[in-house]
Structures are given as structure tokens and as C-alpha cells.
Tab-separated table of C-alpha atoms in Angstrom:
chain	number	residue	atom	x	y	z
A	6	UNK	CA	126.872	34.940	61.408
A	7	UNK	CA	126.306	37.304	64.318
A	8	UNK	CA	127.091	36.039	67.817
A	9	UNK	CA	125.689	38.000	70.744
A	10	UNK	CA	127.387	38.009	74.134
A	11	UNK	CA	125.837	38.564	77.533
A	12	UNK	CA	127.441	39.006	80.900
A	13	UNK	CA	126.468	36.585	83.666
A	14	UNK	CA	126.375	37.030	87.451
A	15	UNK	CA	129.756	35.266	87.428
A	16	UNK	CA	132.371	37.816	86.283
A	17	UNK	CA	134.644	34.978	85.116
A	18	UNK	CA	131.993	33.664	82.700
A	19	UNK	CA	130.470	35.090	79.503
A	20	UNK	CA	127.431	33.746	77.650
A	21	UNK	CA	127.704	33.486	73.850
A	22	UNK	CA	124.498	33.257	71.777
A	23	UNK	CA	125.234	32.060	68.215
A	24	UNK	CA	121.634	32.554	67.055
A	25	UNK	CA	121.079	28.854	66.416
A	26	UNK	CA	120.748	25.636	68.364
A	27	UNK	CA	123.852	24.493	70.229
A	28	UNK	CA	122.377	21.384	71.874
A	29	UNK	CA	118.836	20.392	71.023
A	30	UNK	CA	118.179	19.155	74.552
A	31	UNK	CA	120.082	18.878	77.788
A	32	UNK	CA	123.404	20.458	78.656
A	33	UNK	CA	127.066	19.547	78.385
A	34	UNK	CA	129.727	20.681	80.850
A	35	UNK	CA	133.444	20.716	80.100
A	36	UNK	CA	135.158	21.987	83.271
A	37	UNK	CA	138.648	21.375	81.812
A	38	UNK	CA	140.226	20.930	78.380
A	39	UNK	CA	140.806	17.241	79.231
A	40	UNK	CA	137.033	16.661	79.335
A	41	UNK	CA	136.330	18.205	75.903
A	42	UNK	CA	137.173	15.144	73.781
A	43	UNK	CA	133.538	14.407	72.935
A	44	UNK	CA	132.954	17.866	71.461
A	45	UNK	CA	134.737	19.411	68.479
A	46	UNK	CA	133.315	22.822	69.469
A	47	UNK	CA	134.570	22.601	73.057
A	48	UNK	CA	137.997	21.466	71.848
A	49	UNK	CA	138.170	24.457	69.485
A	50	UNK	CA	137.229	26.909	72.249
A	51	UNK	CA	139.774	25.402	74.660
A	52	UNK	CA	142.517	26.138	72.089
A	53	UNK	CA	142.087	29.811	73.024
A	54	UNK	CA	144.712	30.577	75.657
A	55	UNK	CA	143.026	31.599	78.920
A	56	UNK	CA	139.837	29.505	78.586
A	57	UNK	CA	139.217	27.532	81.781
A	58	UNK	CA	135.764	25.998	81.180
A	59	UNK	CA	133.077	25.539	78.514
A	60	UNK	CA	129.371	24.791	78.978
A	61	UNK	CA	126.633	24.202	76.367
A	62	UNK	CA	122.913	24.841	76.736
A	63	UNK	CA	120.122	24.559	74.181
A	64	UNK	CA	121.020	27.793	72.373
A	65	UNK	CA	124.076	29.153	74.157
A	66	UNK	CA	127.716	28.540	75.018
A	67	UNK	CA	129.188	29.830	78.265
A	68	UNK	CA	132.915	30.215	78.586
A	69	UNK	CA	134.792	30.638	81.858
A	70	UNK	CA	138.138	32.390	81.739
A	71	UNK	CA	141.184	31.619	83.822
A	72	UNK	CA	142.059	33.877	86.725
A	73	UNK	CA	144.191	36.855	85.720
A	74	UNK	CA	142.995	36.786	82.082
A	75	UNK	CA	141.098	39.792	80.705
A	76	UNK	CA	137.976	39.322	78.586
A	77	UNK	CA	139.201	42.015	76.186
A	78	UNK	CA	142.162	39.791	75.322
A	79	UNK	CA	140.346	36.488	74.695
A	80	UNK	CA	136.762	37.368	73.698
A	81	UNK	CA	137.595	38.015	69.993
A	82	UNK	CA	139.364	34.647	69.701
A	83	UNK	CA	136.428	32.849	71.373
A	84	UNK	CA	133.960	34.537	69.010
A	85	UNK	CA	136.164	33.442	66.101
A	86	UNK	CA	136.341	29.851	67.351
A	87	UNK	CA	132.560	29.612	67.723
A	88	UNK	CA	131.969	31.189	64.293
A	89	UNK	CA	134.526	28.926	62.582
A	90	UNK	CA	132.971	25.864	64.166
A	91	UNK	CA	129.418	26.601	63.036
A	92	UNK	CA	130.609	27.532	59.540
A	93	UNK	CA	132.620	24.283	59.283
A	94	UNK	CA	129.497	22.129	59.486
A	95	UNK	CA	131.040	19.912	62.179
A	96	UNK	CA	128.693	18.625	64.897
A	97	UNK	CA	128.777	20.193	68.362
A	98	UNK	CA	129.098	16.715	69.899
A	99	UNK	CA	131.145	14.020	68.144
A	100	UNK	CA	129.836	10.627	67.036
A	101	UNK	CA	127.289	9.086	69.315
A	102	UNK	CA	128.122	11.458	72.164
A	103	UNK	CA	125.040	13.219	73.387
A	104	UNK	CA	124.174	15.634	76.108
A	105	UNK	CA	123.627	14.013	79.489
A	106	UNK	CA	120.087	13.989	80.826
A	107	UNK	CA	121.131	16.142	83.739
A	108	UNK	CA	119.804	14.720	86.959
A	109	UNK	CA	121.393	11.777	88.730
A	110	UNK	CA	119.240	8.673	89.148
A	111	UNK	CA	117.835	7.946	92.592
A	112	UNK	CA	115.788	5.001	93.721
A	113	UNK	CA	114.764	3.824	97.133
A	114	UNK	CA	112.383	4.906	99.841
A	115	UNK	CA	112.789	8.610	99.017
A	116	UNK	CA	112.051	8.232	95.293
A	117	UNK	CA	108.728	10.116	95.529
A	118	UNK	CA	110.408	13.071	97.284
A	119	UNK	CA	113.255	13.022	94.741
A	120	UNK	CA	110.764	13.165	91.852
A	121	UNK	CA	109.188	16.260	93.447
A	122	UNK	CA	112.650	17.842	93.848
A	123	UNK	CA	113.534	17.143	90.195
A	124	UNK	CA	110.183	18.506	89.019
A	125	UNK	CA	110.704	21.782	90.932
A	126	UNK	CA	114.272	22.062	89.632
A	127	UNK	CA	113.113	21.498	86.043
A	128	UNK	CA	110.157	23.894	86.159
A	129	UNK	CA	111.332	26.670	88.490
A	130	UNK	CA	115.122	26.648	88.867
A	131	UNK	CA	116.796	25.404	85.686
A	132	UNK	CA	115.018	27.817	83.298
A	133	UNK	CA	116.095	30.747	85.488
A	134	UNK	CA	119.747	29.730	85.780
A	135	UNK	CA	119.882	28.961	82.026
A	136	UNK	CA	119.158	32.666	81.504
A	137	UNK	CA	122.428	33.311	83.331
A	138	UNK	CA	124.367	30.728	81.291
A	139	UNK	CA	124.375	27.865	83.758
A	140	UNK	CA	122.570	24.814	85.004
A	141	UNK	CA	121.847	23.158	88.329
A	142	UNK	CA	121.136	19.432	88.446
A	143	UNK	CA	120.096	16.978	91.127
A	144	UNK	CA	122.971	14.909	92.498
A	145	UNK	CA	121.488	13.203	95.574
A	146	UNK	CA	119.153	13.259	98.560
A	147	UNK	CA	120.095	11.923	101.982
A	148	UNK	CA	118.314	12.481	105.323
A	149	UNK	CA	116.687	15.732	104.242
A	150	UNK	CA	119.758	17.150	102.510
A	151	UNK	CA	119.538	17.833	98.770
A	152	UNK	CA	122.853	17.758	96.885
A	153	UNK	CA	122.985	19.795	93.685
A	154	UNK	CA	125.634	20.050	90.961
A	155	UNK	CA	126.244	23.570	89.640
A	156	UNK	CA	127.494	23.910	86.059
A	157	UNK	CA	128.463	26.591	83.565
A	158	UNK	CA	128.209	30.139	84.903
A	159	UNK	CA	126.824	28.790	88.205
A	160	UNK	CA	130.028	26.924	89.033
A	161	UNK	CA	132.300	29.253	90.952
A	162	UNK	CA	129.882	32.187	90.772
A	163	UNK	CA	130.196	34.538	93.751
A	164	UNK	CA	126.402	34.705	94.097
A	165	UNK	CA	125.821	30.942	93.747
A	166	UNK	CA	125.839	30.318	97.504
A	167	UNK	CA	123.164	32.963	97.966
A	168	UNK	CA	121.142	31.512	95.072
A	169	UNK	CA	121.476	28.026	96.538
A	170	UNK	CA	120.621	28.912	100.138
A	171	UNK	CA	118.145	31.768	99.837
A	172	UNK	CA	116.523	30.807	96.565
A	173	UNK	CA	116.573	27.095	95.884
A	174	UNK	CA	116.653	25.905	99.505
A	175	UNK	CA	113.691	28.125	100.449
A	176	UNK	CA	111.748	27.012	97.359
A	177	UNK	CA	112.301	23.303	98.037
A	178	UNK	CA	111.535	23.642	101.776
A	179	UNK	CA	108.310	25.480	100.957
A	180	UNK	CA	106.970	22.741	98.677
A	181	UNK	CA	108.658	19.685	100.217
A	182	UNK	CA	108.687	19.634	104.050
A	183	UNK	CA	111.168	16.728	104.101
A	184	UNK	CA	113.909	19.014	102.706
A	185	UNK	CA	116.017	20.544	105.490
A	186	UNK	CA	119.075	21.813	103.585
A	187	UNK	CA	120.581	22.203	100.115
A	188	UNK	CA	124.320	21.738	99.481
A	189	UNK	CA	126.483	22.023	96.366
A	190	UNK	CA	128.684	19.138	95.206
A	191	UNK	CA	131.844	19.211	93.094
A	192	UNK	CA	131.808	17.652	89.640
């Protein structure tokens, strides 16, 4: 098994490409070791000292390292953990656990606007940020303000504010006049 690695715009996060499906659909975010209980793969990666976060996409795993840890010291152990997992035949997600759909539900008078926001995120934004090992999902919409949840390499990325404000906010404002601002939310 050959696992490729790619850097991401976030220097604390690396993207690992095992050459096979990780999650068939959706994404799964494990911002701490305590949240990894539903995934044997995430648990295995968190056993590597210095791992601070794990995120799964359709065909990739992104790993965020703790501050003060060097990639040269933990990358071989992460590669080994991923390889061991896929060779073990264990599932990526345990039991009935499945990847969340992504976007938060929203109903009410703004539901038509929210559907447009989700459609733009799904067709224009999410494919682009997946290339960088992350995901951005809809969290809420209130009085013209769109709240988005940043995951994987996007969470804590130095360029995420620029991406959010200059990229996503401008895109949404262009297509949906009711949007006045875009803000990130914590997990």
C-alpha cells in the first residue's frame, strides 16, 4: 500500500491519500481524541503522540499536529497507523456510525435562501476546500449573516479568514443579495 501525502494551506495539517475510499460520502471530523470513539481509524491515529486532530473526506485523511511538534517526527508513525488500519480490514467508522450529512438543518421563513446557500457551498466551495484537506458546512443563517463551520485543514488555518471573507462571502453576496456577512463558528 502506498500512501501519498500533500501539504495544505494550514502548516499544522497534512493530507494523507491512501489510494482508496476513506468515507464513501460525507465527512467526519474528530477535533480531539475524546471524539474519536466512533472510528477505529481515528483512534489509531490519535495514539500517535503529537496528533491534535483527525478529519476524513471521501478519499483522504487530514491530520493536524499539536503546536511545537515537528512533522518529521510524527509523519512516519501516522503513515504506519493508516497503513495498519487499512490492512487490518477494520471499518473506518464503527458499527452503525456514519458520516454526518454536513449541513445543519434550517427551517423557517429563510428556508429558500438557506437552500441557495447550501447549493452554492456544495457546488462551488466544498469541492475546492476538499482539495486542501478540509470542509466547510452551513451552520446557520440569521438576519443576513451566514454562519459556517470549518473542519479539517480549514479549522485553524492562517488563510481561512481570507478564504471566508474574500472568497466565500463575496461569492454568496454575488448570488444571494440577502447575505450581508459570513462568520465562522466553533465546533
